[in-house]
GROMACS .gro file of C-alpha atoms in nm:
model
  436
    1UNK     CA    1  -7.313  -4.763   4.305
    2UNK     CA    2  -7.240  -5.103   4.148
    3UNK     CA    3  -7.481  -5.384   4.066
    4UNK     CA    4  -7.419  -5.747   3.979
    5UNK     CA    5  -7.438  -5.903   3.633
    6UNK     CA    6  -7.732  -6.113   3.753
    7UNK     CA    7  -7.928  -5.801   3.842
    8UNK     CA    8  -7.856  -5.637   3.506
    9UNK     CA    9  -7.966  -5.952   3.320
   10UNK     CA   10  -8.284  -5.974   3.532
   11UNK     CA   11  -8.363  -5.607   3.469
   12UNK     CA   12  -8.306  -5.657   3.098
   13UNK     CA   13  -8.545  -5.953   3.093
   14UNK     CA   14  -8.814  -5.754   3.278
   15UNK     CA   15  -8.782  -5.468   3.028
   16UNK     CA   16  -8.788  -5.707   2.731
   17UNK     CA   17  -9.096  -5.896   2.851
   18UNK     CA   18  -9.286  -5.579   2.944
   19UNK     CA   19  -9.203  -5.420   2.609
   20UNK     CA   20  -9.357  -5.715   2.425
   21UNK     CA   21  -9.679  -5.698   2.622
   22UNK     CA   22  -9.639  -5.933   2.920
   23UNK     CA   23  -9.812  -5.788   3.230
   24UNK     CA   24  -9.563  -5.602   3.447
   25UNK     CA   25  -9.628  -5.824   3.749
   26UNK     CA   26  -9.543  -6.142   3.557
   27UNK     CA   27  -9.241  -5.973   3.400
   28UNK     CA   28  -9.102  -5.882   3.744
   29UNK     CA   29  -9.161  -6.234   3.875
   30UNK     CA   30  -8.984  -6.384   3.571
   31UNK     CA   31  -8.686  -6.150   3.604
   32UNK     CA   32  -8.661  -6.213   3.978
   33UNK     CA   33  -8.665  -6.593   3.933
   34UNK     CA   34  -8.390  -6.563   3.673
   35UNK     CA   35  -8.188  -6.354   3.921
   36UNK     CA   36  -8.230  -6.616   4.196
   37UNK     CA   37  -8.128  -6.889   3.950
   38UNK     CA   38  -7.812  -6.703   3.846
   39UNK     CA   39  -7.721  -6.637   4.210
   40UNK     CA   40  -7.773  -7.004   4.301
   41UNK     CA   41  -8.053  -6.934   4.548
   42UNK     CA   42  -8.363  -7.141   4.620
   43UNK     CA   43  -8.642  -7.075   4.365
   44UNK     CA   44  -8.897  -7.111   4.646
   45UNK     CA   45  -8.787  -6.773   4.781
   46UNK     CA   46  -8.997  -6.605   4.511
   47UNK     CA   47  -9.316  -6.777   4.626
   48UNK     CA   48  -9.226  -6.719   4.991
   49UNK     CA   49  -9.178  -6.344   4.937
   50UNK     CA   50  -9.507  -6.268   4.768
   51UNK     CA   51  -9.710  -6.511   4.983
   52UNK     CA   52  -9.576  -6.356   5.302
   53UNK     CA   53  -9.626  -6.007   5.163
   54UNK     CA   54  -9.979  -6.067   5.035
   55UNK     CA   55 -10.123  -6.272   5.319
   56UNK     CA   56  -9.957  -6.122   5.624
   57UNK     CA   57 -10.059  -5.766   5.541
   58UNK     CA   58 -10.405  -5.675   5.668
   59UNK     CA   59 -10.389  -5.340   5.490
   60UNK     CA   60 -10.403  -5.508   5.149
   61UNK     CA   61 -10.770  -5.595   5.201
   62UNK     CA   62 -10.859  -5.227   5.163
   63UNK     CA   63 -10.773  -5.229   4.791
   64UNK     CA   64 -11.036  -5.478   4.662
   65UNK     CA   65 -11.298  -5.339   4.900
   66UNK     CA   66 -11.259  -4.980   4.777
   67UNK     CA   67 -11.266  -5.109   4.419
   68UNK     CA   68 -11.590  -5.296   4.492
   69UNK     CA   69 -11.747  -4.985   4.648
   70UNK     CA   70 -11.670  -4.786   4.332
   71UNK     CA   71 -11.812  -5.056   4.103
   72UNK     CA   72 -12.136  -5.075   4.303
   73UNK     CA   73 -12.178  -4.699   4.284
   74UNK     CA   74 -12.122  -4.704   3.909
   75UNK     CA   75 -12.377  -4.981   3.857
   76UNK     CA   76 -12.644  -4.804   4.065
   77UNK     CA   77 -12.786  -4.452   4.046
   78UNK     CA   78 -12.556  -4.300   4.310
   79UNK     CA   79 -12.333  -4.123   4.058
   80UNK     CA   80 -12.634  -3.989   3.866
   81UNK     CA   81 -12.792  -3.838   4.178
   82UNK     CA   82 -12.460  -3.687   4.275
   83UNK     CA   83 -12.429  -3.516   3.936
   84UNK     CA   84 -12.779  -3.370   3.958
   85UNK     CA   85 -12.704  -3.226   4.300
   86UNK     CA   86 -12.375  -3.072   4.181
   87UNK     CA   87 -12.554  -2.924   3.880
   88UNK     CA   88 -12.811  -2.762   4.109
   89UNK     CA   89 -12.531  -2.595   4.306
   90UNK     CA   90 -12.294  -2.459   4.039
   91UNK     CA   91 -12.456  -2.528   3.704
   92UNK     CA   92 -12.617  -2.182   3.699
   93UNK     CA   93 -12.283  -2.002   3.649
   94UNK     CA   94 -12.104  -1.944   3.317
   95UNK     CA   95 -11.918  -2.263   3.237
   96UNK     CA   96 -12.134  -2.424   3.505
   97UNK     CA   97 -12.123  -2.776   3.363
   98UNK     CA   98 -11.744  -2.763   3.365
   99UNK     CA   99 -11.758  -2.655   3.731
  100UNK     CA  100 -11.998  -2.943   3.798
  101UNK     CA  101 -11.730  -3.176   3.662
  102UNK     CA  102 -11.484  -3.054   3.926
  103UNK     CA  103 -11.737  -3.056   4.211
  104UNK     CA  104 -11.856  -3.411   4.140
  105UNK     CA  105 -11.494  -3.532   4.143
  106UNK     CA  106 -11.444  -3.379   4.489
  107UNK     CA  107 -11.745  -3.566   4.626
  108UNK     CA  108 -11.683  -3.883   4.426
  109UNK     CA  109 -11.324  -3.881   4.557
  110UNK     CA  110 -11.459  -3.957   4.903
  111UNK     CA  111 -11.613  -4.278   4.776
  112UNK     CA  112 -11.398  -4.462   4.523
  113UNK     CA  113 -11.029  -4.383   4.590
  114UNK     CA  114 -10.948  -4.447   4.225
  115UNK     CA  115 -10.888  -4.202   3.939
  116UNK     CA  116 -10.976  -4.466   3.680
  117UNK     CA  117 -11.305  -4.546   3.860
  118UNK     CA  118 -11.391  -4.176   3.862
  119UNK     CA  119 -11.317  -4.129   3.491
  120UNK     CA  120 -11.485  -4.451   3.382
  121UNK     CA  121 -11.789  -4.401   3.606
  122UNK     CA  122 -11.916  -4.047   3.654
  123UNK     CA  123 -11.676  -3.932   3.381
  124UNK     CA  124 -11.889  -4.101   3.116
  125UNK     CA  125 -12.198  -3.913   3.231
  126UNK     CA  126 -12.009  -3.581   3.245
  127UNK     CA  127 -11.882  -3.636   2.892
  128UNK     CA  128 -12.238  -3.685   2.769
  129UNK     CA  129 -12.376  -3.387   2.964
  130UNK     CA  130 -12.102  -3.146   2.850
  131UNK     CA  131 -12.109  -3.239   2.479
  132UNK     CA  132 -12.487  -3.264   2.444
  133UNK     CA  133 -12.617  -3.001   2.198
  134UNK     CA  134 -12.258  -2.898   2.122
  135UNK     CA  135 -12.210  -2.699   2.443
  136UNK     CA  136 -11.845  -2.806   2.480
  137UNK     CA  137 -11.610  -2.976   2.237
  138UNK     CA  138 -11.557  -3.348   2.304
  139UNK     CA  139 -11.184  -3.294   2.354
  140UNK     CA  140 -11.233  -3.017   2.614
  141UNK     CA  141 -11.489  -3.222   2.807
  142UNK     CA  142 -11.261  -3.527   2.799
  143UNK     CA  143 -10.954  -3.325   2.902
  144UNK     CA  144 -11.137  -3.170   3.198
  145UNK     CA  145 -11.277  -3.508   3.305
  146UNK     CA  146 -10.927  -3.659   3.299
  147UNK     CA  147 -10.786  -3.365   3.498
  148UNK     CA  148 -11.058  -3.379   3.762
  149UNK     CA  149 -11.029  -3.758   3.793
  150UNK     CA  150 -10.675  -3.731   3.932
  151UNK     CA  151 -10.821  -3.557   4.238
  152UNK     CA  152 -10.995  -3.883   4.336
  153UNK     CA  153 -10.694  -4.059   4.491
  154UNK     CA  154 -10.572  -3.740   4.666
  155UNK     CA  155 -10.884  -3.678   4.875
  156UNK     CA  156 -10.944  -3.982   5.101
  157UNK     CA  157 -11.002  -4.267   5.068
  158UNK     CA  158 -10.714  -4.341   4.833
  159UNK     CA  159 -10.593  -4.672   4.693
  160UNK     CA  160 -10.246  -4.531   4.600
  161UNK     CA  161 -10.204  -4.402   4.955
  162UNK     CA  162 -10.290  -4.747   5.088
  163UNK     CA  163 -10.011  -4.889   4.871
  164UNK     CA  164  -9.770  -4.614   4.982
  165UNK     CA  165  -9.850  -4.692   5.346
  166UNK     CA  166  -9.765  -5.055   5.268
  167UNK     CA  167  -9.415  -4.977   5.137
  168UNK     CA  168  -9.336  -4.687   5.374
  169UNK     CA  169  -9.485  -4.831   5.695
  170UNK     CA  170  -9.676  -4.506   5.747
  171UNK     CA  171 -10.014  -4.437   5.911
  172UNK     CA  172 -10.294  -4.460   5.653
  173UNK     CA  173 -10.516  -4.240   5.865
  174UNK     CA  174 -10.269  -3.950   5.869
  175UNK     CA  175 -10.194  -4.000   5.499
  176UNK     CA  176 -10.565  -3.972   5.424
  177UNK     CA  177 -10.586  -3.650   5.627
  178UNK     CA  178 -10.276  -3.517   5.455
  179UNK     CA  179 -10.446  -3.547   5.117
  180UNK     CA  180 -10.755  -3.340   5.203
  181UNK     CA  181 -10.611  -2.988   5.172
  182UNK     CA  182 -10.398  -3.067   4.861
  183UNK     CA  183 -10.701  -3.224   4.692
  184UNK     CA  184 -10.916  -2.920   4.763
  185UNK     CA  185 -10.641  -2.683   4.647
  186UNK     CA  186 -10.605  -2.877   4.320
  187UNK     CA  187 -10.981  -2.847   4.273
  188UNK     CA  188 -10.958  -2.475   4.342
  189UNK     CA  189 -10.685  -2.431   4.080
  190UNK     CA  190 -10.902  -2.608   3.821
  191UNK     CA  191 -11.215  -2.407   3.908
  192UNK     CA  192 -11.028  -2.078   3.876
  193UNK     CA  193 -10.895  -2.185   3.536
  194UNK     CA  194 -11.245  -2.280   3.423
  195UNK     CA  195 -11.385  -1.949   3.547
  196UNK     CA  196 -11.129  -1.749   3.348
  197UNK     CA  197 -11.165  -1.964   3.036
  198UNK     CA  198 -11.545  -1.951   3.055
  199UNK     CA  199 -11.542  -1.573   3.023
  200UNK     CA  200 -11.280  -1.567   2.749
  201UNK     CA  201 -11.448  -1.835   2.537
  202UNK     CA  202 -11.806  -1.744   2.627
  203UNK     CA  203 -11.897  -2.087   2.763
  204UNK     CA  204 -12.272  -2.148   2.788
  205UNK     CA  205 -12.481  -2.077   3.096
  206UNK     CA  206 -12.709  -2.362   3.201
  207UNK     CA  207 -13.074  -2.301   3.292
  208UNK     CA  208 -13.060  -2.250   3.670
  209UNK     CA  209 -13.226  -2.504   3.895
  210UNK     CA  210 -13.479  -2.314   4.112
  211UNK     CA  211 -13.340  -2.267   4.461
  212UNK     CA  212 -13.664  -2.397   4.609
  213UNK     CA  213 -13.581  -2.738   4.459
  214UNK     CA  214 -13.234  -2.750   4.617
  215UNK     CA  215 -13.351  -2.884   4.959
  216UNK     CA  216 -13.540  -3.167   4.787
  217UNK     CA  217 -13.244  -3.255   4.563
  218UNK     CA  218 -13.009  -3.241   4.861
  219UNK     CA  219 -13.237  -3.476   5.053
  220UNK     CA  220 -13.244  -3.719   4.760
  221UNK     CA  221 -12.863  -3.710   4.732
  222UNK     CA  222 -12.804  -3.716   5.108
  223UNK     CA  223 -12.733  -4.092   5.132
  224UNK     CA  224 -12.463  -4.049   4.866
  225UNK     CA  225 -12.317  -3.738   5.031
  226UNK     CA  226 -12.305  -3.911   5.370
  227UNK     CA  227 -12.075  -4.187   5.249
  228UNK     CA  228 -11.747  -3.989   5.289
  229UNK     CA  229 -11.873  -3.864   5.627
  230UNK     CA  230 -11.938  -4.219   5.745
  231UNK     CA  231 -11.593  -4.330   5.628
  232UNK     CA  232 -11.405  -4.042   5.788
  233UNK     CA  233 -11.602  -4.065   6.112
  234UNK     CA  234 -11.527  -4.437   6.130
  235UNK     CA  235 -11.154  -4.393   6.074
  236UNK     CA  236 -11.086  -4.081   6.282
  237UNK     CA  237 -11.346  -4.154   6.545
  238UNK     CA  238 -11.162  -4.473   6.631
  239UNK     CA  239 -11.454  -4.696   6.532
  240UNK     CA  240 -11.287  -4.869   6.235
  241UNK     CA  241 -10.943  -4.919   6.090
  242UNK     CA  242 -10.894  -4.793   5.731
  243UNK     CA  243 -10.928  -5.151   5.607
  244UNK     CA  244 -11.253  -5.198   5.797
  245UNK     CA  245 -11.368  -4.862   5.662
  246UNK     CA  246 -11.318  -4.998   5.310
  247UNK     CA  247 -11.553  -5.285   5.395
  248UNK     CA  248 -11.802  -5.034   5.537
  249UNK     CA  249 -11.778  -4.833   5.212
  250UNK     CA  250 -11.865  -5.138   5.001
  251UNK     CA  251 -12.149  -5.242   5.233
  252UNK     CA  252 -12.284  -4.887   5.254
  253UNK     CA  253 -12.285  -4.848   4.874
  254UNK     CA  254 -12.467  -5.179   4.838
  255UNK     CA  255 -12.730  -5.103   5.104
  256UNK     CA  256 -12.800  -4.754   4.970
  257UNK     CA  257 -12.823  -4.881   4.611
  258UNK     CA  258 -13.057  -5.171   4.699
  259UNK     CA  259 -13.264  -5.045   4.993
  260UNK     CA  260 -13.278  -4.667   4.946
  261UNK     CA  261 -13.261  -4.615   4.568
  262UNK     CA  262 -13.355  -4.968   4.455
  263UNK     CA  263 -13.129  -4.927   4.154
  264UNK     CA  264 -12.913  -5.241   4.172
  265UNK     CA  265 -13.042  -5.581   4.068
  266UNK     CA  266 -12.879  -5.917   4.130
  267UNK     CA  267 -12.733  -5.909   3.777
  268UNK     CA  268 -12.580  -5.565   3.841
  269UNK     CA  269 -12.428  -5.677   4.170
  270UNK     CA  270 -12.281  -5.986   4.006
  271UNK     CA  271 -12.128  -5.768   3.733
  272UNK     CA  272 -11.979  -5.540   4.002
  273UNK     CA  273 -11.826  -5.839   4.180
  274UNK     CA  274 -11.684  -5.972   3.853
  275UNK     CA  275 -11.527  -5.639   3.749
  276UNK     CA  276 -11.389  -5.587   4.100
  277UNK     CA  277 -11.235  -5.935   4.098
  278UNK     CA  278 -11.069  -5.875   3.760
  279UNK     CA  279 -10.926  -5.539   3.869
  280UNK     CA  280 -10.812  -5.678   4.204
  281UNK     CA  281 -10.642  -5.976   4.037
  282UNK     CA  282 -10.456  -5.742   3.804
  283UNK     CA  283 -10.337  -5.521   4.091
  284UNK     CA  284 -10.262  -5.824   4.309
  285UNK     CA  285 -10.036  -5.978   4.045
  286UNK     CA  286  -9.851  -5.648   4.013
  287UNK     CA  287  -9.806  -5.629   4.391
  288UNK     CA  288  -9.684  -5.988   4.402
  289UNK     CA  289  -9.427  -5.918   4.131
  290UNK     CA  290  -9.315  -5.602   4.309
  291UNK     CA  291  -9.270  -5.786   4.640
  292UNK     CA  292  -9.042  -6.044   4.477
  293UNK     CA  293  -8.847  -5.783   4.281
  294UNK     CA  294  -8.810  -5.565   4.591
  295UNK     CA  295  -8.646  -5.864   4.759
  296UNK     CA  296  -8.397  -5.875   4.470
  297UNK     CA  297  -8.339  -5.500   4.502
  298UNK     CA  298  -8.276  -5.543   4.875
  299UNK     CA  299  -8.025  -5.824   4.817
  300UNK     CA  300  -7.839  -5.594   4.578
  301UNK     CA  301  -7.840  -5.330   4.854
  302UNK     CA  302  -7.965  -5.073   4.602
  303UNK     CA  303  -8.179  -4.862   4.843
  304UNK     CA  304  -7.886  -4.807   5.079
  305UNK     CA  305  -7.638  -4.753   4.795
  306UNK     CA  306  -7.866  -4.498   4.629
  307UNK     CA  307  -7.929  -4.328   4.962
  308UNK     CA  308  -7.554  -4.293   5.025
  309UNK     CA  309  -7.503  -4.167   4.669
  310UNK     CA  310  -7.769  -3.899   4.702
  311UNK     CA  311  -7.647  -3.798   5.046
  312UNK     CA  312  -7.294  -3.764   4.908
  313UNK     CA  313  -7.429  -3.496   4.675
  314UNK     CA  314  -7.501  -3.291   4.987
  315UNK     CA  315  -7.862  -3.227   4.886
  316UNK     CA  316  -8.094  -3.035   5.114
  317UNK     CA  317  -8.448  -3.175   5.161
  318UNK     CA  318  -8.604  -2.926   4.917
  319UNK     CA  319  -8.359  -3.007   4.638
  320UNK     CA  320  -8.417  -3.379   4.695
  321UNK     CA  321  -8.794  -3.328   4.666
  322UNK     CA  322  -8.747  -3.134   4.342
  323UNK     CA  323  -8.536  -3.419   4.200
  324UNK     CA  324  -8.798  -3.673   4.311
  325UNK     CA  325  -9.072  -3.466   4.145
  326UNK     CA  326  -8.883  -3.462   3.816
  327UNK     CA  327  -8.804  -3.835   3.832
  328UNK     CA  328  -9.162  -3.935   3.912
  329UNK     CA  329  -9.315  -3.704   3.652
  330UNK     CA  330  -9.087  -3.849   3.383
  331UNK     CA  331  -9.154  -4.207   3.494
  332UNK     CA  332  -9.526  -4.131   3.510
  333UNK     CA  333  -9.519  -4.071   3.134
  334UNK     CA  334  -9.416  -4.430   3.063
  335UNK     CA  335  -9.489  -4.646   3.371
  336UNK     CA  336  -9.811  -4.745   3.544
  337UNK     CA  337  -9.861  -4.571   3.879
  338UNK     CA  338  -9.880  -4.886   4.091
  339UNK     CA  339  -9.546  -5.002   3.949
  340UNK     CA  340  -9.384  -4.672   4.048
  341UNK     CA  341  -9.530  -4.694   4.399
  342UNK     CA  342  -9.423  -5.051   4.459
  343UNK     CA  343  -9.085  -5.057   4.282
  344UNK     CA  344  -8.940  -4.705   4.256
  345UNK     CA  345  -9.069  -4.533   4.571
  346UNK     CA  346  -8.925  -4.789   4.821
  347UNK     CA  347  -8.580  -4.708   4.682
  348UNK     CA  348  -8.632  -4.336   4.752
  349UNK     CA  349  -8.777  -4.366   5.104
  350UNK     CA  350  -8.445  -4.433   5.289
  351UNK     CA  351  -8.296  -4.112   5.147
  352UNK     CA  352  -8.606  -3.915   5.240
  353UNK     CA  353  -8.580  -4.046   5.596
  354UNK     CA  354  -8.209  -3.971   5.613
  355UNK     CA  355  -8.277  -3.611   5.505
  356UNK     CA  356  -8.543  -3.570   5.772
  357UNK     CA  357  -8.836  -3.542   5.531
  358UNK     CA  358  -9.170  -3.621   5.688
  359UNK     CA  359  -9.301  -3.944   5.533
  360UNK     CA  360  -9.664  -3.826   5.530
  361UNK     CA  361  -9.562  -3.513   5.337
  362UNK     CA  362  -9.340  -3.723   5.111
  363UNK     CA  363  -9.623  -3.971   5.051
  364UNK     CA  364  -9.871  -3.706   4.943
  365UNK     CA  365  -9.615  -3.547   4.708
  366UNK     CA  366  -9.539  -3.891   4.561
  367UNK     CA  367  -9.907  -3.978   4.508
  368UNK     CA  368  -9.983  -3.640   4.347
  369UNK     CA  369  -9.691  -3.692   4.109
  370UNK     CA  370  -9.810  -4.038   4.014
  371UNK     CA  371 -10.166  -3.914   3.957
  372UNK     CA  372 -10.040  -3.636   3.731
  373UNK     CA  373  -9.860  -3.906   3.534
  374UNK     CA  374 -10.205  -4.037   3.438
  375UNK     CA  375 -10.268  -3.723   3.231
  376UNK     CA  376  -9.910  -3.656   3.118
  377UNK     CA  377  -9.852  -3.707   2.743
  378UNK     CA  378  -9.774  -3.923   2.562
  379UNK     CA  379  -9.875  -4.234   2.760
  380UNK     CA  380 -10.101  -4.112   3.040
  381UNK     CA  381 -10.356  -4.387   3.109
  382UNK     CA  382 -10.647  -4.145   3.158
  383UNK     CA  383 -10.574  -3.988   2.820
  384UNK     CA  384 -10.629  -4.325   2.652
  385UNK     CA  385 -10.942  -4.392   2.858
  386UNK     CA  386 -11.096  -4.054   2.775
  387UNK     CA  387 -11.001  -4.089   2.408
  388UNK     CA  388 -11.207  -4.410   2.396
  389UNK     CA  389 -11.497  -4.255   2.590
  390UNK     CA  390 -11.509  -3.927   2.398
  391UNK     CA  391 -11.403  -4.041   2.052
  392UNK     CA  392 -11.190  -3.726   2.017
  393UNK     CA  393 -10.840  -3.748   1.859
  394UNK     CA  394 -10.549  -3.782   2.100
  395UNK     CA  395 -10.386  -3.468   1.956
  396UNK     CA  396 -10.689  -3.253   2.039
  397UNK     CA  397 -10.720  -3.408   2.384
  398UNK     CA  398 -10.355  -3.339   2.467
  399UNK     CA  399 -10.390  -2.979   2.349
  400UNK     CA  400 -10.687  -2.922   2.582
  401UNK     CA  401 -10.540  -3.107   2.882
  402UNK     CA  402 -10.208  -2.916   2.888
  403UNK     CA  403 -10.346  -2.598   3.055
  404UNK     CA  404 -10.504  -2.811   3.328
  405UNK     CA  405 -10.181  -3.006   3.372
  406UNK     CA  406  -9.983  -2.683   3.411
  407UNK     CA  407 -10.228  -2.561   3.678
  408UNK     CA  408 -10.199  -2.890   3.867
  409UNK     CA  409  -9.818  -2.875   3.846
  410UNK     CA  410  -9.832  -2.531   4.009
  411UNK     CA  411 -10.040  -2.686   4.287
  412UNK     CA  412  -9.781  -2.965   4.320
  413UNK     CA  413  -9.506  -2.704   4.356
  414UNK     CA  414  -9.704  -2.547   4.642
  415UNK     CA  415  -9.734  -2.882   4.826
  416UNK     CA  416  -9.365  -2.950   4.773
  417UNK     CA  417  -9.233  -2.614   4.893
  418UNK     CA  418  -9.485  -2.566   5.177
  419UNK     CA  419  -9.514  -2.892   5.376
  420UNK     CA  420  -9.775  -2.741   5.609
  421UNK     CA  421 -10.029  -2.752   5.325
  422UNK     CA  422 -10.011  -3.129   5.372
  423UNK     CA  423  -9.933  -3.159   5.745
  424UNK     CA  424 -10.166  -2.895   5.890
  425UNK     CA  425 -10.475  -3.118   5.907
  426UNK     CA  426 -10.295  -3.432   6.036
  427UNK     CA  427 -10.134  -3.222   6.312
  428UNK     CA  428 -10.477  -3.088   6.401
  429UNK     CA  429 -10.577  -3.450   6.471
  430UNK     CA  430 -10.270  -3.522   6.687
  431UNK     CA  431 -10.002  -3.612   6.435
  432UNK     CA  432  -9.657  -3.555   6.587
  433UNK     CA  433  -9.455  -3.577   6.267
  434UNK     CA  434  -9.198  -3.834   6.157
  435UNK     CA  435  -8.885  -3.623   6.132
  436UNK     CA  436  -8.566  -3.808   6.225
   0.00000   0.00000   0.00000
């Protein structure tokens, strides 16, 4: 596989600019423009590529809407009520607060679609609850919160899966369904680990919430618990598209916060809009840069060349998936997940198709890999976020997160080697598969 001098210079410029702190989206745009200049092409192609990509793709609207839904929930009392309900269910067992952390992530996953939103929102409250009165060390609480947060984008809705559907031209609905069982299995792995550790380290037992109070607490949390049900019913009942479901999620969170719980004021809503706009602008710039750079990659014929190279190695589908897992896990240590999805994954998709790998299965494996990169030392984004939230040293946090990471890697191996763990639920809803 050969590449032109112009491409090598452009790639070098992108690396140089990113290394010195320029946002990755702007770095990719700069490198792509330099490439077009060296190849004697019209500079307007850059603007044309990201404008066409951003404004002709209806699916892109789902990203800011899911982000807004998460911000509204964080500004209201929805997350707090959810935590109280989870505590009533599993807080009575040894290590119960740690189990609450996992359970709230499962439910919160059906609302935000973002690991960062989970960690920054309900994760702050879990950190406070677990470390209060010295029940758990700050590093253990932070490590568990980071590990449970990665479940968020696996169980639908999922912003990374929306982006994967964009680059792979795959059904979002079936991708969402494909993430349900893996997300629950990952949660199960974590809960088993906590159960074993709780007995070995004598974790505290929380005062049990009387069972007679459970119906009342469930009733109070019911509007929050119904949000994932409303979303899934809308998508799979044929009432809404996934993008429209994202709008429903934001509207539902706002109505419940204002009308039912009366916990969001005008100032809070404005702050949610502002934070959502900032996050969306950051992601949008990254997507724009990726669209332009992907055009450069296509001109260089890199996806086809790489596909032919990998096929010449006579790999079987399983070996290819193992190689992809290793590549993505390594890249996840140093690159932001959205960059991997928008730049690296499109290069791998043609080979996956040529090997007959189902693109829904491939998408879930890819997203799980990228999420695990968020807690993979030394540069996992969630590690830095939880270090700031908890105040614990990075060394202690990494030490406590490694057992959880190993458990989640075992779960990833299961999804990789047994595609039916991903495809069983989509097939139950009529998915015919995408094998070529």
